[in-house]
Amino acid sequence: MENKFQIYNSLFMSLPYDKMTNIGMLLPFLFEESKNGYDEGKTPVEIIEEFLKTIPI
């Protein structure tokens, strides 16, 4: 379980939080985008890049 947390934590620690507001509100949207992107066969990089383009930073 600790390993899963470390992977999850490292993913979100690499996001540009210093330029973002309302992170807690955005995480559910990122979850949905990730789930949908995975179902569509997108790579993690594609999912994150597309998500970051949709939010005001």
PDB file of N, CA and C in Angstrom:
ATOM      1  N   MET A   1       0.821  -1.181   0.000  1.00  0.00           N
ATOM      2  CA  MET A   1       0.000   0.000   0.000  1.00  0.00           C
ATOM      3  C   MET A   1       0.875   1.259   0.000  1.00  0.00           C
ATOM      4  N   GLU A   2       1.963   1.245   0.714  1.00  0.00           N
ATOM      5  CA  GLU A   2       2.827   2.418   0.782  1.00  0.00           C
ATOM      6  C   GLU A   2       3.398   2.750  -0.588  1.00  0.00           C
ATOM      7  N   ASN A   3       3.744   1.746  -1.371  1.00  0.00           N
ATOM      8  CA  ASN A   3       4.298   1.970  -2.702  1.00  0.00           C
ATOM      9  C   ASN A   3       3.285   2.672  -3.600  1.00  0.00           C
ATOM     10  N   LYS A   4       2.011   2.270  -3.543  1.00  0.00           N
ATOM     11  CA  LYS A   4       0.975   2.917  -4.333  1.00  0.00           C
ATOM     12  C   LYS A   4       0.850   4.382  -3.936  1.00  0.00           C
ATOM     13  N   PHE A   5       0.929   4.665  -2.644  1.00  0.00           N
ATOM     14  CA  PHE A   5       0.855   6.049  -2.193  1.00  0.00           C
ATOM     15  C   PHE A   5       2.038   6.846  -2.719  1.00  0.00           C
ATOM     16  N   GLN A   6       3.220   6.284  -2.695  1.00  0.00           N
ATOM     17  CA  GLN A   6       4.406   6.994  -3.163  1.00  0.00           C
ATOM     18  C   GLN A   6       4.302   7.322  -4.655  1.00  0.00           C
ATOM     19  N   ILE A   7       3.785   6.402  -5.447  1.00  0.00           N
ATOM     20  CA  ILE A   7       3.606   6.649  -6.877  1.00  0.00           C
ATOM     21  C   ILE A   7       2.584   7.764  -7.076  1.00  0.00           C
ATOM     22  N   TYR A   8       1.457   7.653  -6.398  1.00  0.00           N
ATOM     23  CA  TYR A   8       0.393   8.655  -6.484  1.00  0.00           C
ATOM     24  C   TYR A   8       0.912  10.012  -6.036  1.00  0.00           C
ATOM     25  N   ASN A   9       1.614  10.046  -4.921  1.00  0.00           N
ATOM     26  CA  ASN A   9       2.143  11.289  -4.369  1.00  0.00           C
ATOM     27  C   ASN A   9       3.156  11.917  -5.326  1.00  0.00           C
ATOM     28  N   SER A  10       4.038  11.123  -5.889  1.00  0.00           N
ATOM     29  CA  SER A  10       5.052  11.683  -6.783  1.00  0.00           C
ATOM     30  C   SER A  10       4.418  12.256  -8.048  1.00  0.00           C
ATOM     31  N   LEU A  11       3.341  11.658  -8.530  1.00  0.00           N
ATOM     32  CA  LEU A  11       2.643  12.187  -9.696  1.00  0.00           C
ATOM     33  C   LEU A  11       2.128  13.595  -9.413  1.00  0.00           C
ATOM     34  N   PHE A  12       1.460  13.767  -8.299  1.00  0.00           N
ATOM     35  CA  PHE A  12       0.859  15.057  -7.997  1.00  0.00           C
ATOM     36  C   PHE A  12       1.857  16.084  -7.499  1.00  0.00           C
ATOM     37  N   MET A  13       2.960  15.649  -6.940  1.00  0.00           N
ATOM     38  CA  MET A  13       3.974  16.600  -6.495  1.00  0.00           C
ATOM     39  C   MET A  13       4.712  17.215  -7.676  1.00  0.00           C
ATOM     40  N   SER A  14       4.639  16.563  -8.842  1.00  0.00           N
ATOM     41  CA  SER A  14       5.331  17.097 -10.015  1.00  0.00           C
ATOM     42  C   SER A  14       4.479  18.098 -10.798  1.00  0.00           C
ATOM     43  N   LEU A  15       3.232  18.274 -10.426  1.00  0.00           N
ATOM     44  CA  LEU A  15       2.389  19.256 -11.107  1.00  0.00           C
ATOM     45  C   LEU A  15       2.777  20.672 -10.686  1.00  0.00           C
ATOM     46  N   PRO A  16       2.550  21.660 -11.538  1.00  0.00           N
ATOM     47  CA  PRO A  16       2.955  23.047 -11.234  1.00  0.00           C
ATOM     48  C   PRO A  16       1.989  23.737 -10.265  1.00  0.00           C
ATOM     49  N   TYR A  17       1.974  23.301  -9.009  1.00  0.00           N
ATOM     50  CA  TYR A  17       1.049  23.838  -8.015  1.00  0.00           C
ATOM     51  C   TYR A  17       1.239  25.324  -7.744  1.00  0.00           C
ATOM     52  N   ASP A  18       2.441  25.832  -7.893  1.00  0.00           N
ATOM     53  CA  ASP A  18       2.691  27.224  -7.570  1.00  0.00           C
ATOM     54  C   ASP A  18       1.873  28.183  -8.432  1.00  0.00           C
ATOM     55  N   LYS A  19       1.440  27.736  -9.604  1.00  0.00           N
ATOM     56  CA  LYS A  19       0.663  28.583 -10.500  1.00  0.00           C
ATOM     57  C   LYS A  19      -0.824  28.236 -10.488  1.00  0.00           C
ATOM     58  N   MET A  20      -1.215  27.269  -9.677  1.00  0.00           N
ATOM     59  CA  MET A  20      -2.597  26.797  -9.684  1.00  0.00           C
ATOM     60  C   MET A  20      -3.303  27.175  -8.394  1.00  0.00           C
ATOM     61  N   THR A  21      -4.581  27.409  -8.511  1.00  0.00           N
ATOM     62  CA  THR A  21      -5.409  27.654  -7.342  1.00  0.00           C
ATOM     63  C   THR A  21      -6.513  26.607  -7.310  1.00  0.00           C
ATOM     64  N   ASN A  22      -7.099  26.425  -6.160  1.00  0.00           N
ATOM     65  CA  ASN A  22      -8.214  25.477  -5.985  1.00  0.00           C
ATOM     66  C   ASN A  22      -7.851  24.048  -6.364  1.00  0.00           C
ATOM     67  N   ILE A  23      -6.668  23.614  -5.954  1.00  0.00           N
ATOM     68  CA  ILE A  23      -6.192  22.267  -6.291  1.00  0.00           C
ATOM     69  C   ILE A  23      -7.182  21.202  -5.837  1.00  0.00           C
ATOM     70  N   GLY A  24      -7.694  21.343  -4.615  1.00  0.00           N
ATOM     71  CA  GLY A  24      -8.625  20.350  -4.091  1.00  0.00           C
ATOM     72  C   GLY A  24      -9.860  20.202  -4.944  1.00  0.00           C
ATOM     73  N   MET A  25     -10.297  21.284  -5.545  1.00  0.00           N
ATOM     74  CA  MET A  25     -11.476  21.237  -6.411  1.00  0.00           C
ATOM     75  C   MET A  25     -11.159  20.618  -7.766  1.00  0.00           C
ATOM     76  N   LEU A  26      -9.916  20.693  -8.182  1.00  0.00           N
ATOM     77  CA  LEU A  26      -9.534  20.191  -9.503  1.00  0.00           C
ATOM     78  C   LEU A  26      -9.254  18.691  -9.525  1.00  0.00           C
ATOM     79  N   LEU A  27      -8.898  18.125  -8.389  1.00  0.00           N
ATOM     80  CA  LEU A  27      -8.532  16.703  -8.366  1.00  0.00           C
ATOM     81  C   LEU A  27      -9.643  15.776  -8.856  1.00  0.00           C
ATOM     82  N   PRO A  28     -10.914  16.014  -8.483  1.00  0.00           N
ATOM     83  CA  PRO A  28     -11.958  15.138  -9.038  1.00  0.00           C
ATOM     84  C   PRO A  28     -12.054  15.221 -10.560  1.00  0.00           C
ATOM     85  N   PHE A  29     -11.809  16.411 -11.110  1.00  0.00           N
ATOM     86  CA  PHE A  29     -11.821  16.554 -12.565  1.00  0.00           C
ATOM     87  C   PHE A  29     -10.648  15.813 -13.193  1.00  0.00           C
ATOM     88  N   LEU A  30      -9.485  15.888 -12.560  1.00  0.00           N
ATOM     89  CA  LEU A  30      -8.328  15.154 -13.050  1.00  0.00           C
ATOM     90  C   LEU A  30      -8.596  13.652 -12.995  1.00  0.00           C
ATOM     91  N   PHE A  31      -9.256  13.211 -11.951  1.00  0.00           N
ATOM     92  CA  PHE A  31      -9.599  11.792 -11.852  1.00  0.00           C
ATOM     93  C   PHE A  31     -10.470  11.364 -13.031  1.00  0.00           C
ATOM     94  N   GLU A  32     -11.492  12.143 -13.330  1.00  0.00           N
ATOM     95  CA  GLU A  32     -12.383  11.806 -14.446  1.00  0.00           C
ATOM     96  C   GLU A  32     -11.640  11.837 -15.775  1.00  0.00           C
ATOM     97  N   GLU A  33     -10.822  12.862 -15.970  1.00  0.00           N
ATOM     98  CA  GLU A  33     -10.040  12.954 -17.204  1.00  0.00           C
ATOM     99  C   GLU A  33      -9.088  11.761 -17.328  1.00  0.00           C
ATOM    100  N   SER A  34      -8.492  11.362 -16.213  1.00  0.00           N
ATOM    101  CA  SER A  34      -7.569  10.227 -16.225  1.00  0.00           C
ATOM    102  C   SER A  34      -8.293   8.940 -16.572  1.00  0.00           C
ATOM    103  N   LYS A  35      -9.451   8.743 -15.951  1.00  0.00           N
ATOM    104  CA  LYS A  35     -10.227   7.534 -16.219  1.00  0.00           C
ATOM    105  C   LYS A  35     -10.668   7.491 -17.679  1.00  0.00           C
ATOM    106  N   ASN A  36     -11.188   8.596 -18.181  1.00  0.00           N
ATOM    107  CA  ASN A  36     -11.641   8.644 -19.572  1.00  0.00           C
ATOM    108  C   ASN A  36     -10.470   8.501 -20.537  1.00  0.00           C
ATOM    109  N   GLY A  37      -9.370   9.181 -20.248  1.00  0.00           N
ATOM    110  CA  GLY A  37      -8.198   9.084 -21.111  1.00  0.00           C
ATOM    111  C   GLY A  37      -7.641   7.675 -21.168  1.00  0.00           C
ATOM    112  N   TYR A  38      -7.622   7.011 -20.029  1.00  0.00           N
ATOM    113  CA  TYR A  38      -7.144   5.624 -19.984  1.00  0.00           C
ATOM    114  C   TYR A  38      -8.043   4.731 -20.838  1.00  0.00           C
ATOM    115  N   ASP A  39      -9.359   4.924 -20.703  1.00  0.00           N
ATOM    116  CA  ASP A  39     -10.307   4.138 -21.494  1.00  0.00           C
ATOM    117  C   ASP A  39     -10.134   4.380 -22.991  1.00  0.00           C
ATOM    118  N   GLU A  40      -9.682   5.590 -23.352  1.00  0.00           N
ATOM    119  CA  GLU A  40      -9.471   5.939 -24.762  1.00  0.00           C
ATOM    120  C   GLU A  40      -8.087   5.523 -25.263  1.00  0.00           C
ATOM    121  N   GLY A  41      -7.264   4.965 -24.382  1.00  0.00           N
ATOM    122  CA  GLY A  41      -5.943   4.492 -24.770  1.00  0.00           C
ATOM    123  C   GLY A  41      -4.869   5.564 -24.788  1.00  0.00           C
ATOM    124  N   LYS A  42      -5.127   6.696 -24.125  1.00  0.00           N
ATOM    125  CA  LYS A  42      -4.139   7.773 -24.076  1.00  0.00           C
ATOM    126  C   LYS A  42      -3.045   7.430 -23.070  1.00  0.00           C
ATOM    127  N   THR A  43      -1.870   8.009 -23.297  1.00  0.00           N
ATOM    128  CA  THR A  43      -0.763   7.816 -22.365  1.00  0.00           C
ATOM    129  C   THR A  43      -0.949   8.748 -21.168  1.00  0.00           C
ATOM    130  N   PRO A  44      -0.299   8.456 -20.034  1.00  0.00           N
ATOM    131  CA  PRO A  44      -0.385   9.366 -18.887  1.00  0.00           C
ATOM    132  C   PRO A  44       0.067  10.782 -19.228  1.00  0.00           C
ATOM    133  N   VAL A  45       1.085  10.899 -20.047  1.00  0.00           N
ATOM    134  CA  VAL A  45       1.569  12.228 -20.437  1.00  0.00           C
ATOM    135  C   VAL A  45       0.493  12.980 -21.218  1.00  0.00           C
ATOM    136  N   GLU A  46      -0.146  12.307 -22.155  1.00  0.00           N
ATOM    137  CA  GLU A  46      -1.216  12.934 -22.937  1.00  0.00           C
ATOM    138  C   GLU A  46      -2.359  13.377 -22.032  1.00  0.00           C
ATOM    139  N   ILE A  47      -2.724  12.542 -21.082  1.00  0.00           N
ATOM    140  CA  ILE A  47      -3.823  12.861 -20.172  1.00  0.00           C
ATOM    141  C   ILE A  47      -3.505  14.106 -19.363  1.00  0.00           C
ATOM    142  N   ILE A  48      -2.320  14.146 -18.771  1.00  0.00           N
ATOM    143  CA  ILE A  48      -1.941  15.289 -17.939  1.00  0.00           C
ATOM    144  C   ILE A  48      -1.795  16.549 -18.771  1.00  0.00           C
ATOM    145  N   GLU A  49      -1.172  16.458 -19.933  1.00  0.00           N
ATOM    146  CA  GLU A  49      -1.013  17.635 -20.783  1.00  0.00           C
ATOM    147  C   GLU A  49      -2.355  18.207 -21.210  1.00  0.00           C
ATOM    148  N   GLU A  50      -3.294  17.345 -21.593  1.00  0.00           N
ATOM    149  CA  GLU A  50      -4.622  17.815 -21.980  1.00  0.00           C
ATOM    150  C   GLU A  50      -5.350  18.437 -20.793  1.00  0.00           C
ATOM    151  N   PHE A  51      -5.211  17.831 -19.638  1.00  0.00           N
ATOM    152  CA  PHE A  51      -5.864  18.372 -18.442  1.00  0.00           C
ATOM    153  C   PHE A  51      -5.315  19.754 -18.116  1.00  0.00           C
ATOM    154  N   LEU A  52      -4.014  19.909 -18.152  1.00  0.00           N
ATOM    155  CA  LEU A  52      -3.404  21.193 -17.818  1.00  0.00           C
ATOM    156  C   LEU A  52      -3.781  22.292 -18.807  1.00  0.00           C
ATOM    157  N   LYS A  53      -4.101  21.921 -20.044  1.00  0.00           N
ATOM    158  CA  LYS A  53      -4.540  22.912 -21.025  1.00  0.00           C
ATOM    159  C   LYS A  53      -5.955  23.421 -20.732  1.00  0.00           C
ATOM    160  N   THR A  54      -6.735  22.646 -19.990  1.00  0.00           N
ATOM    161  CA  THR A  54      -8.132  23.017 -19.750  1.00  0.00           C
ATOM    162  C   THR A  54      -8.341  23.866 -18.503  1.00  0.00           C
ATOM    163  N   ILE A  55      -7.315  24.012 -17.682  1.00  0.00           N
ATOM    164  CA  ILE A  55      -7.489  24.760 -16.441  1.00  0.00           C
ATOM    165  C   ILE A  55      -6.767  26.104 -16.525  1.00  0.00           C
ATOM    166  N   PRO A  56      -7.340  27.110 -15.896  1.00  0.00           N
ATOM    167  CA  PRO A  56      -6.664  28.415 -15.892  1.00  0.00           C
ATOM    168  C   PRO A  56      -5.493  28.430 -14.911  1.00  0.00           C
ATOM    169  N   ILE A  57      -4.302  28.655 -15.427  1.00  0.00           N
ATOM    170  CA  ILE A  57      -3.136  28.770 -14.547  1.00  0.00           C
ATOM    171  C   ILE A  57      -2.421  30.077 -14.802  1.00  0.00           C
TER     172      ILE A  57
END
